Coordinates of C-alpha atoms and ligand atoms in Angstrom, one line a residue:
X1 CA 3.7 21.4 27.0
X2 CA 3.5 18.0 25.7
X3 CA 0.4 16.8 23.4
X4 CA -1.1 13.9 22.6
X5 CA -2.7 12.2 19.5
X6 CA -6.7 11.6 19.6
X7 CA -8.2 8.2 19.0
X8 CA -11.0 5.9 19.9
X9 CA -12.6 9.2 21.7
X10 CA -9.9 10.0 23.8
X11 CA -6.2 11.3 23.7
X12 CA -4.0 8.4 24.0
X13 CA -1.0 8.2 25.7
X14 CA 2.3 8.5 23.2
X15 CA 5.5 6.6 23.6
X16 CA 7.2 7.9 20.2
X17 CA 9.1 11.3 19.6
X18 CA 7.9 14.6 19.4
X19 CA 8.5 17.9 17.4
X20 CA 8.0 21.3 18.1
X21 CA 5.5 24.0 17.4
X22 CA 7.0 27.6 16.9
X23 CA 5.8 31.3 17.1
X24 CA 6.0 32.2 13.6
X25 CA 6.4 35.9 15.2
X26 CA 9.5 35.2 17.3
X27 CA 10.2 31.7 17.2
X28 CA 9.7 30.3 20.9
X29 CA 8.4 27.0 21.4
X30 CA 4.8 26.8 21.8
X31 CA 4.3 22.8 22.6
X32 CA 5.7 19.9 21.3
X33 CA 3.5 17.5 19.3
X34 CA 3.3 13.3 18.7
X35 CA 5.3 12.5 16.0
X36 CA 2.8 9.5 15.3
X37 CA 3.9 6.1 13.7
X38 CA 2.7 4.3 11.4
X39 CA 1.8 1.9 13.6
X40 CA -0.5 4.5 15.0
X41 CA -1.7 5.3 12.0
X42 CA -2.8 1.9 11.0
X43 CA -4.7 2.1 15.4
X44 CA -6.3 5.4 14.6
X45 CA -8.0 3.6 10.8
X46 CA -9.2 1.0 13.1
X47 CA -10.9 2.7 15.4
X48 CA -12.0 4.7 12.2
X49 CA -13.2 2.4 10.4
X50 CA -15.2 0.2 13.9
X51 CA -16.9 4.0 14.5
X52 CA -17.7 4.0 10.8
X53 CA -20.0 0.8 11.1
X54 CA -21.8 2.4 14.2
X55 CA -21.9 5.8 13.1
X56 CA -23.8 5.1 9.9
X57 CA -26.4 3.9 11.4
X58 CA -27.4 6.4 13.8
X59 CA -29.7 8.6 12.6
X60 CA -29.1 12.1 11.0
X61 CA -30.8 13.9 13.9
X62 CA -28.6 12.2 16.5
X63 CA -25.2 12.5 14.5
X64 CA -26.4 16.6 13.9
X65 CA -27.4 17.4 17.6
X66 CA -23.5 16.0 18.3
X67 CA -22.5 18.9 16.0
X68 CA -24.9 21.3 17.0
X69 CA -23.3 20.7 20.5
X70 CA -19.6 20.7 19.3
X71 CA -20.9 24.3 17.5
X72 CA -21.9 25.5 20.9
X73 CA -18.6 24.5 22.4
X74 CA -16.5 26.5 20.1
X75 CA -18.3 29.7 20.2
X76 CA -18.2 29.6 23.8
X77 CA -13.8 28.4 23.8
X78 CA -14.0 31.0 20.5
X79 CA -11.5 33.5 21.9
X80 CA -8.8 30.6 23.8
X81 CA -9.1 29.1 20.2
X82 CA -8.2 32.5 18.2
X83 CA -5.4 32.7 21.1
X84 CA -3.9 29.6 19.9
X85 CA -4.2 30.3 16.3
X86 CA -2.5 33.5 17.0
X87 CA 0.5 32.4 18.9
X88 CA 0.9 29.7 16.0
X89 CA 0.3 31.0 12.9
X90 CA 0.9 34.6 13.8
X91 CA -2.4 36.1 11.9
X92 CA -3.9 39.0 13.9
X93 CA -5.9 38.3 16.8
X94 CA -9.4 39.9 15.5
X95 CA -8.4 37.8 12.2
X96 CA -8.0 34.5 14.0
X97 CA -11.1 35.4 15.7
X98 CA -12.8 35.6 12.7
X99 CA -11.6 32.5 11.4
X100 CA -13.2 30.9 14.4
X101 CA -16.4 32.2 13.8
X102 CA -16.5 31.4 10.3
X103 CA -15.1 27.9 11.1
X104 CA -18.1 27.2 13.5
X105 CA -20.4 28.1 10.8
X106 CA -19.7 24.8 9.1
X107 CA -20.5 23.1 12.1
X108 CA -23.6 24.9 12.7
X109 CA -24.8 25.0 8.7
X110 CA -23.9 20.9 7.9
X111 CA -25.8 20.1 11.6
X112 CA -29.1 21.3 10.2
X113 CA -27.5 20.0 6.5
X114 CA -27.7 16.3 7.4
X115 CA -31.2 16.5 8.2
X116 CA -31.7 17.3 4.7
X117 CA -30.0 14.1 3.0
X118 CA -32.6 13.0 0.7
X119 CA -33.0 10.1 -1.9
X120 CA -35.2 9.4 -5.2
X121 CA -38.2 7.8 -6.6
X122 CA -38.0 7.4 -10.4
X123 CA -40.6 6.9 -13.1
X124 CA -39.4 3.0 -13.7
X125 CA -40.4 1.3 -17.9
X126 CA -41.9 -1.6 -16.5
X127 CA -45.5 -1.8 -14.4
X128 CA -43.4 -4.1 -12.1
X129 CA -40.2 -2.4 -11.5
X130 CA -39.9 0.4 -8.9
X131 CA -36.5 2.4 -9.4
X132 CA -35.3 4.1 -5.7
X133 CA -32.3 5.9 -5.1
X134 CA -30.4 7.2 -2.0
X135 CA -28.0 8.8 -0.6
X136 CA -25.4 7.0 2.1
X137 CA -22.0 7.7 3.4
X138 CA -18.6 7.2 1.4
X139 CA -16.9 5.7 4.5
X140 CA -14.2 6.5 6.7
X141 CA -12.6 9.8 5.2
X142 CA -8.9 11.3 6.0
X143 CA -8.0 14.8 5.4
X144 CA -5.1 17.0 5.2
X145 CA -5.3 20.9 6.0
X146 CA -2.5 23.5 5.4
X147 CA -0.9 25.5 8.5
X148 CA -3.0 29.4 6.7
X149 CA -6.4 28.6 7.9
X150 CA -5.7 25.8 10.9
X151 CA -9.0 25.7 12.4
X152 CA -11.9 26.7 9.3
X153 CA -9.9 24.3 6.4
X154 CA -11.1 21.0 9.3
X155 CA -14.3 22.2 10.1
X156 CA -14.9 22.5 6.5
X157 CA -14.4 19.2 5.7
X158 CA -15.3 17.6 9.2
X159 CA -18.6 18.9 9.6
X160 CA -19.8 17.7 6.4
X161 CA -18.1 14.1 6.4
X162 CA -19.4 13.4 10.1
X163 CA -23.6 14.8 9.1
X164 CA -23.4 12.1 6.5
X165 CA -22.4 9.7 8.7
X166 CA -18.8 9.8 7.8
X167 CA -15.7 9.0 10.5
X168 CA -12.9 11.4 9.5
X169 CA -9.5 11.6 10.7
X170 CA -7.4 14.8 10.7
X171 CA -4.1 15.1 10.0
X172 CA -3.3 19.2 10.7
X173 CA -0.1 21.1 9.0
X174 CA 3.1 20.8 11.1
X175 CA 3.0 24.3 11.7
X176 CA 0.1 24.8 13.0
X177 CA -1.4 21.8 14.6
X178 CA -2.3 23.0 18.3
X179 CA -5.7 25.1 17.3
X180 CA -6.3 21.5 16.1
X181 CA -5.3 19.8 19.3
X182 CA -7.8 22.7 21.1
X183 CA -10.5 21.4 18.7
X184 CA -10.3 17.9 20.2
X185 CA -10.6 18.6 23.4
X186 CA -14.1 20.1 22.7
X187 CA -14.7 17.2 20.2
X188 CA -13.4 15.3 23.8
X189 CA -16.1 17.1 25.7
X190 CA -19.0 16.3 23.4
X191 CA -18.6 12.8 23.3
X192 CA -18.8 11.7 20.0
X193 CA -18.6 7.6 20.0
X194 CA -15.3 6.2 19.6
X195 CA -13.7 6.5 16.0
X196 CA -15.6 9.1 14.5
X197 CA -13.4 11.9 15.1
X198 CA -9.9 11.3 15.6
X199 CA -6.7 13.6 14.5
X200 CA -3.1 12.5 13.9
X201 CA 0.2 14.1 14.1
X202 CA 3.1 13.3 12.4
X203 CA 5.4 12.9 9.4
X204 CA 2.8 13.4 6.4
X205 CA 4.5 11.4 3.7
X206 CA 4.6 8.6 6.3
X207 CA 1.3 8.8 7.8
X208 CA -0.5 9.1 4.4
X209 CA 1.2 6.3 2.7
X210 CA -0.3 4.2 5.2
X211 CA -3.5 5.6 4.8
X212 CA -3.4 5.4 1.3
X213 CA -2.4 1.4 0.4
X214 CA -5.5 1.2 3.2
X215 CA -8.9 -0.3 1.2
X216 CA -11.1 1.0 4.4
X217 CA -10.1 4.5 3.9
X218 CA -12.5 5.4 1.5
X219 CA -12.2 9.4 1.0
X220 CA -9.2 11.8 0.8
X221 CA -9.8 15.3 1.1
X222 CA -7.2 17.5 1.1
X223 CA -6.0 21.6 1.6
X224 CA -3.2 22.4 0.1
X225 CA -0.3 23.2 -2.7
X226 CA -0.9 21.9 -5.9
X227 CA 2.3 19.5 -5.9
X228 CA 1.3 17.4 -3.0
X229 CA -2.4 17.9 -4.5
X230 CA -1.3 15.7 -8.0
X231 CA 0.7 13.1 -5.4
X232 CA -2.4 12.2 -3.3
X233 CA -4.2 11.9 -6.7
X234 CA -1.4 9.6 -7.9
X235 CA -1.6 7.5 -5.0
X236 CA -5.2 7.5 -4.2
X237 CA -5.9 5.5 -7.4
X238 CA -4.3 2.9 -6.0
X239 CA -7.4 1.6 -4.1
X240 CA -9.7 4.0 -6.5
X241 CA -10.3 6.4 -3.3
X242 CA -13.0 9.3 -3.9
X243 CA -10.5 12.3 -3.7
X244 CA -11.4 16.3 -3.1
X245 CA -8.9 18.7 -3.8
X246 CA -8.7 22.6 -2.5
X247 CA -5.5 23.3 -4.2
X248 CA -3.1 26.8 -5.5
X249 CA -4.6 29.8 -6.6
X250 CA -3.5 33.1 -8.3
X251 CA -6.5 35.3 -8.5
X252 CA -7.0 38.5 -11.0
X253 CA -8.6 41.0 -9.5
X254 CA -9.9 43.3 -12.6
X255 CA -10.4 47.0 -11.6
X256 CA -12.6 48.1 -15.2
X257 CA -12.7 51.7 -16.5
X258 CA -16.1 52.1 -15.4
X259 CA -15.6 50.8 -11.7
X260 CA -16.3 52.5 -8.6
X261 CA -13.1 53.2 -7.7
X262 CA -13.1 53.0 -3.6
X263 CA -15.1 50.0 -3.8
X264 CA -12.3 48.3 -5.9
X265 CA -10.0 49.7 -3.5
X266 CA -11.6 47.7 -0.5
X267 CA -11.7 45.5 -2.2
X268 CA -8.4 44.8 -3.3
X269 CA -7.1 45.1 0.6
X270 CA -9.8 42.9 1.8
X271 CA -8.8 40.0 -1.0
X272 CA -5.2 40.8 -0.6
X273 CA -3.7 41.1 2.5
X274 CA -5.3 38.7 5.1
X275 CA -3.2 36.5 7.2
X276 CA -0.2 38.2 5.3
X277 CA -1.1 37.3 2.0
X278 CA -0.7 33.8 2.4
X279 CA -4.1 32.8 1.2
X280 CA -5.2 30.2 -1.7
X281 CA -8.1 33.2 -2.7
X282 CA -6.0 36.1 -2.2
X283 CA -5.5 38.6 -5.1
X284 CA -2.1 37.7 -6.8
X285 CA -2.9 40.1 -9.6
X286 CA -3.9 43.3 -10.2
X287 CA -5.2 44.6 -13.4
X288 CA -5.9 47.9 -13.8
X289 CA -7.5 49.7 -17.5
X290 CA -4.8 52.6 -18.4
X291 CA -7.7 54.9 -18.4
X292 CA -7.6 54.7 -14.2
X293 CA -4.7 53.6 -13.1
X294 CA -2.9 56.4 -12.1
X295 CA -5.8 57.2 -9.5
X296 CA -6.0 53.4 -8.5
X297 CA -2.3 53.3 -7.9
X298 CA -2.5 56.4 -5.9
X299 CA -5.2 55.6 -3.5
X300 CA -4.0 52.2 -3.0
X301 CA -0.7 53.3 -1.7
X302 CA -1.8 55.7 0.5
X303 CA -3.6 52.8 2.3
X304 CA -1.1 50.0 2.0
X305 CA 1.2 52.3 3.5
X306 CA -0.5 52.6 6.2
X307 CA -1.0 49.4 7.0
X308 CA 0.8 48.2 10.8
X309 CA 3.1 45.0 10.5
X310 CA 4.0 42.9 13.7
X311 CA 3.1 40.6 16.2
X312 CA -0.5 39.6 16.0
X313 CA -1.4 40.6 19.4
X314 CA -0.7 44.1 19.0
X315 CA -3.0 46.4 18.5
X316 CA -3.9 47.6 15.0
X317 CA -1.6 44.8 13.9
X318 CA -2.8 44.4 10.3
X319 CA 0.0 42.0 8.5
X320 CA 1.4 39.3 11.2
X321 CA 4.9 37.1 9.9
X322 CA 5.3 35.1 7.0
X323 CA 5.0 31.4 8.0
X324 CA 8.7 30.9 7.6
X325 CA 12.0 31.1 5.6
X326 CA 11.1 29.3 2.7
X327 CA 7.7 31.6 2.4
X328 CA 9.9 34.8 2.9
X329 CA 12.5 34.1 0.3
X330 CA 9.5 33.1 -2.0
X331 CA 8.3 36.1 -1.7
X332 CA 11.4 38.2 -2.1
X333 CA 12.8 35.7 -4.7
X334 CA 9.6 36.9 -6.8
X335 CA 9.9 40.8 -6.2
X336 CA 13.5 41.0 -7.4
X337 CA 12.7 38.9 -10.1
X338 CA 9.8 41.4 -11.1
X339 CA 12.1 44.5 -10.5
X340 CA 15.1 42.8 -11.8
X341 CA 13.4 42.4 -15.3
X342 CA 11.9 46.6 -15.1
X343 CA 8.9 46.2 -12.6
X344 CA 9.0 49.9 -10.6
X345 CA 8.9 49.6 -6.8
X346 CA 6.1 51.6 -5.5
X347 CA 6.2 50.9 -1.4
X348 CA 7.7 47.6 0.6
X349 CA 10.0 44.9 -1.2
X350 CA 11.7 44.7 2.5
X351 CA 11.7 42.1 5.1
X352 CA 13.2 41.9 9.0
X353 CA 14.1 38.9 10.9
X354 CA 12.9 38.5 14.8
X355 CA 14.8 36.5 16.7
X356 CA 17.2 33.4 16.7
X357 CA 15.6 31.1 15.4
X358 CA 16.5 31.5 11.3
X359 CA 13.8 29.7 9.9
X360 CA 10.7 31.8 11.5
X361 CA 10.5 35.1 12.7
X362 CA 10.4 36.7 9.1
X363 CA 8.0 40.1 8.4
X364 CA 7.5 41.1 4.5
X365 CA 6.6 45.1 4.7
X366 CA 3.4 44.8 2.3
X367 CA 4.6 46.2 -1.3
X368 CA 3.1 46.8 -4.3
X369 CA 4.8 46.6 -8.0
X370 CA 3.8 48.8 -10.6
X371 CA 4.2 47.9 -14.2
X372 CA 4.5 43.9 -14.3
X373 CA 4.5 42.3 -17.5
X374 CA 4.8 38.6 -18.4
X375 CA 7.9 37.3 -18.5
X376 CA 8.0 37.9 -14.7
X377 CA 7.7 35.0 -12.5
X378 CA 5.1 37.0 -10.3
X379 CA 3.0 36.9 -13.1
X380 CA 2.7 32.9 -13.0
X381 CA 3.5 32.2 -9.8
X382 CA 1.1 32.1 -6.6
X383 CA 3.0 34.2 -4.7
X384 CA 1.8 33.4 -0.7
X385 CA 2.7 36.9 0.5
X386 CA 1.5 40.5 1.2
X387 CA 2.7 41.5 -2.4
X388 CA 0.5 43.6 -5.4
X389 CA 1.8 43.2 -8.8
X390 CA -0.3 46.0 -11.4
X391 CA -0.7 45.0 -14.4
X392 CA -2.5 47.4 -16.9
X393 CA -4.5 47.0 -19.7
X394 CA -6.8 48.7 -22.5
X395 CA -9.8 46.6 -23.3
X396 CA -12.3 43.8 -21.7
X397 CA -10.8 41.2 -23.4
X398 CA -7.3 42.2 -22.8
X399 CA -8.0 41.8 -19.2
X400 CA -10.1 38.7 -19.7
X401 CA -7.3 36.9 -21.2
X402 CA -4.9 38.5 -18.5
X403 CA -6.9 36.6 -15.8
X404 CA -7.0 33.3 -17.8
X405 CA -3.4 32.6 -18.1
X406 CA -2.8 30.8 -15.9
X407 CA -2.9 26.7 -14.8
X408 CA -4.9 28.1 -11.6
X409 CA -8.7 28.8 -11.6
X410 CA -9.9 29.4 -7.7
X411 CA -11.1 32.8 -6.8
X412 CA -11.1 35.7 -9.3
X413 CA -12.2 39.4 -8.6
X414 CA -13.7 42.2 -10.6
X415 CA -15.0 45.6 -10.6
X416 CA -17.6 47.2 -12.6
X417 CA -20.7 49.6 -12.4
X418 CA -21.8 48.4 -15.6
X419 CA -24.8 45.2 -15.2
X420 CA -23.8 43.5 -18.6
X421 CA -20.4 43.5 -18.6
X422 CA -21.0 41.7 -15.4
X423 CA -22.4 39.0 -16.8
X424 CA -20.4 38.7 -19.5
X425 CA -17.0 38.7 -17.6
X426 CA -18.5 36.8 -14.8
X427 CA -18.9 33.9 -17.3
X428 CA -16.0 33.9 -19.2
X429 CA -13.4 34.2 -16.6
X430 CA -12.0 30.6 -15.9
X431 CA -12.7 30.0 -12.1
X432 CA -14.5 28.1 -9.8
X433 CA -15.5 31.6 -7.8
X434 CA -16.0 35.2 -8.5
X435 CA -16.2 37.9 -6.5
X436 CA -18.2 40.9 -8.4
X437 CA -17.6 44.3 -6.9
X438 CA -16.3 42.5 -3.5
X439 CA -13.0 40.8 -2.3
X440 CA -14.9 38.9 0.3
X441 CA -16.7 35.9 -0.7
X442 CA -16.1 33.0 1.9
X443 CA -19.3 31.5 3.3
X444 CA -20.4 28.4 5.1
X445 CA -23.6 28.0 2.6
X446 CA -21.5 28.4 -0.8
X447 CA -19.5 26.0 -2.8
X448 CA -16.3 26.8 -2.4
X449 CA -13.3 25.3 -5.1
X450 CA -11.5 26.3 -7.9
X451 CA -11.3 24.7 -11.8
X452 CA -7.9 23.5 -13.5
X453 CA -4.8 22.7 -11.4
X454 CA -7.0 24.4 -8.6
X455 CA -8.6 21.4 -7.3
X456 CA -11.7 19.1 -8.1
X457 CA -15.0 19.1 -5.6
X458 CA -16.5 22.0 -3.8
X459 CA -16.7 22.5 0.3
X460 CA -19.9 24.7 1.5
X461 CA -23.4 24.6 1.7
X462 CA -25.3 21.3 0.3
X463 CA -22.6 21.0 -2.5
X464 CA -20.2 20.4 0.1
X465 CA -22.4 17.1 1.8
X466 CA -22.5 15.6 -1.5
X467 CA -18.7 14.8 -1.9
X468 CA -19.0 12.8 1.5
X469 CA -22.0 10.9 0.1
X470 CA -22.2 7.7 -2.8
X471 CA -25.7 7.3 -5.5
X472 CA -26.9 4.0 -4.3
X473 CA -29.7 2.7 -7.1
X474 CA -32.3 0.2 -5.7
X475 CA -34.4 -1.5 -8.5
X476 CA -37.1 -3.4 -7.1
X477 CA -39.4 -6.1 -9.1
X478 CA -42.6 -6.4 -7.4
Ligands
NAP1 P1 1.4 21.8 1.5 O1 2.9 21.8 1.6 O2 0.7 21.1 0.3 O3 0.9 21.2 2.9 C1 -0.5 21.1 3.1 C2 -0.7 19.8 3.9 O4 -0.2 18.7 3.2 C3 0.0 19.8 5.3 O5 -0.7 19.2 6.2 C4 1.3 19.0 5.0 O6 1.8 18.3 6.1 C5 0.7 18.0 4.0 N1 1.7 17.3 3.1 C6 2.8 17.8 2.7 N2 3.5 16.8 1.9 C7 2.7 15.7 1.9 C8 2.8 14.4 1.3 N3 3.8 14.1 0.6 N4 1.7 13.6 1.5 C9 0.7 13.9 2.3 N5 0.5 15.1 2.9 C10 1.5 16.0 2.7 O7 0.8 23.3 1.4 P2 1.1 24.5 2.3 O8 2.4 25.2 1.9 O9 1.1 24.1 3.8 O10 -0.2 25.4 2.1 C11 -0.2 26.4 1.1 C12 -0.9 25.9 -0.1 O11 -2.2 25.5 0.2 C13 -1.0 27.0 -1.1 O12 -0.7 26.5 -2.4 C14 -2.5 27.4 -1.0 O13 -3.0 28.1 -2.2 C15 -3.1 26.1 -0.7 N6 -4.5 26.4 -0.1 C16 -5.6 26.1 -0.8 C17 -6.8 26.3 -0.3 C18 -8.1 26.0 -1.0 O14 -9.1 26.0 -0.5 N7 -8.0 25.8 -2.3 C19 -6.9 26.8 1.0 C20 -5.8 27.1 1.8 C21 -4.5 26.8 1.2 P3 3.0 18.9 6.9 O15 2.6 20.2 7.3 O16 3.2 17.9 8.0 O17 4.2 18.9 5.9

């Protein structure tokens, strides 16, 4: 199937070259997709930027009952859309499900959000001054999503651009852009005026540069590594765009002497091995206190090892294929490296290729490494795969400056029964989110982001409505 590029609230017709979308799992063809120019780049800003002069103008209960429906929509198309995602990115059926639902949240939470856009009346110095402030809409927003979460990293950002009267243009990851394409045709089906919602496939570099030297694209917000992360930053500054950033992560997760031990054990799976591994909040580090982590090691095992790898359609499926080559000799390239320099092999370190195609079709058995020290480059480095290096240690502040090192600060973990060293650790650890005695903490009503070479902003809950929103100060003289 052939697909088509979305602009001025319709897909449009494409004349250009295509590429094609692959089954991470096998690598068949799923579709092939516009290979937009920049010629339609420079179109879809247009229409972007013509919505943009409408939309803000309509008022927050109009643009949020367009949401509301487009929420409505995707629970009802939920499982066709968790199909897609599936045969795409190769995550596990019930995963990609959950993704959908969690997705739709944002939709659902920012339409009764933008109702809630409120401005400010301030104490003026003079009898005959009244000071007002308020709240309006940055412009006309583009954003950039990684192929890991393809339909919940645009709804994050989508949701909250468009309730405060945003128009936002989606470019999707190469790999993954056909949950996207899904999306649109219930964005289609709403009717949202023309240019509020368009989405854009293509060659990034190209399509961004364009957007970039544009003065009427007003926002960036972007998903994804680091490196292209401190390029958009770079070349946003060029026209002084409002840039957000959900970059790399490497989380700790800090299993304390005193912790209950099966609850760090959930935890630890649940942080660590959805969609493979190859999430920006999944646990990249273990560190256990020498006082427990024989019994840690030994309960984690027995469950990783049961654990089913394969396609994501089968049943009790639990860790789908690695997004591709590069990802798989990432991973491998850092477990060799770790056992190379004395880390001991406890289960895993093995991959299998399904297929022809050499570039996807790749499975990572999930592993864990035992004893991994420093000067390992899985120590550092986010690793993007189904992959536990333990580290151990033998006091709090051991493991507190474990957890630090490191230019990342996204998601941390921990574990502990004990209320104040709660606190304290919860404070001093060096991240933008922390899960206490849980490895699940994605919601549609928190702020979600990291600190350092993580990223800068937060998406989720009324924090995430203010990056799409500029301080306008009225001073009146009466
Ligand atoms: P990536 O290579 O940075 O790609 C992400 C997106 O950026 C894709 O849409 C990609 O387009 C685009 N892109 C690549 N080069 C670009 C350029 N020169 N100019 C503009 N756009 C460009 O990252 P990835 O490997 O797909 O995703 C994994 C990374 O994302 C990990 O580091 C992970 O931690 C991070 N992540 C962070 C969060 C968070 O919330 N903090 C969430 C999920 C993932 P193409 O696909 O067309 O190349």
């Amino acid at each position: 199937m052939k697909y088509s590029i979305f602009y001025d609230g319709s897909f449009q017709e494409h004349e250009g070259d295509y590429f094609k979308v692959y089954d991470p799992s096998n690598g068949n063809v799923l579709g092939e997709v516009p290979n937009a120019s920049e010629s339609d780049m420079e179109k879809t800003i247009e229409s972007a930027y013509k919505g943009f002069e409408f939309w803000r103008d309509k008022t927050a209960e109009y643009r949020c009952d367009l949401l509301e429906k487009l929420y409505d929509l995707v629970i009802e198309e939920k499982e066709n859309l968790a199909k897609i995602m599936t045969m795409e990115n190769g995550k596990p059926y019930l995963e990609s499900l959950g993704e959908i639902v969690y997705g739709a949240n944002f939709l659902k939470w920012y339409s009764e959000e933008g109702k809630r856009i409120y401005g400010q009346f301030i104490p003026a110095s003079s009898e005959n001054k009244r000071i007002m402030v308020r709240k309006q809409p940055v412009g006309l927003v583009y954003g950039i999503t990684p192929w890991n979460f393809p339909f919940a990293m645009i709804t994050r950002k989508l949701a909250p651009a468009l309730a405060a009267g945003c128009t936002f243009i989606i470019k999707p990851a190469a790999e993954t852009p056909l949950t996207a394409l899904k999306f649109f045709e219930l964005v289609e089906r709403v009717g949202f005026p023309k240019g509020v919602c368009s989405l854009i496939t293509g060659d990034a570099k190209t399509l961004t540069e364009v957007a970039m030297k544009d003065s009427r694209v007003r926002k960036i917000t972007f998903t994804g590594s680091t490196a292209v992360g401190k390029l958009l930053m770079k070349q946003s500054s060029e026209t002084v765009k409002k840039i957000s950033l959900e970059l790399g992560g490497h989380a700790p997760l800090i299993v304390f002497d005193d912790a209950d031990i099966d609850k760090a054990i959930k935890g630890t799976l649940a942080s660590k091995f959805r969609n493979c591994g190859q999430v920006c909040i999944a646990t990249n580090r273990v560190l256990v206190h020498e006082k427990i982590h024989d019994l840690y090691l030994e309960k984690l095992t027995e469950q990783v090892l049961k654990m089913k790898i394969g396609n994501g359609f089968e049943d009790q499926v639990k860790i789908g294929p690695v997004i591709n080559k590069k990802g798989v000799d990432k991973i491998d390239g850092q477990v060799k490296d770790a056992i190379e320099k004395g880390a001991k092999l406890v289960c895993g370190g093995e991959s299998k290729h399904v297929g022809d195609n050499d570039d996807v079709g790749h499975f990572y058995k999930p592993t864990i490494l035992d004893g991994v020290t420093r000067d390992m480059a899985i120590f550092y480095d986010e690793t993007f795969g189904p992959v536990i290096p333990v580290i151990t240690f033998k006091d709090d502040q051991e493991a507190i400056d474990l957890a630090n090192d490191t230019p990342y600060g996204l998601a941390s973990y921990f574990f502990t029964e004990s209320i104040s060293k709660a606190f304290v650790v919860a404070e001093k650890l060096d991240y933008g989110m922390v899960g206490l005695n849980t490895g699940a903490i994605s919601a549609a009503q928190a702020p979600f982001g990291g600190v350092k070479e993580s990223g800068i902003g937060r998406e989720g809950g009324h924090f995430g409505i203010e990056e799409y929103l500029e301080t306008k100060y009225v001073c009146l003289e009466i």
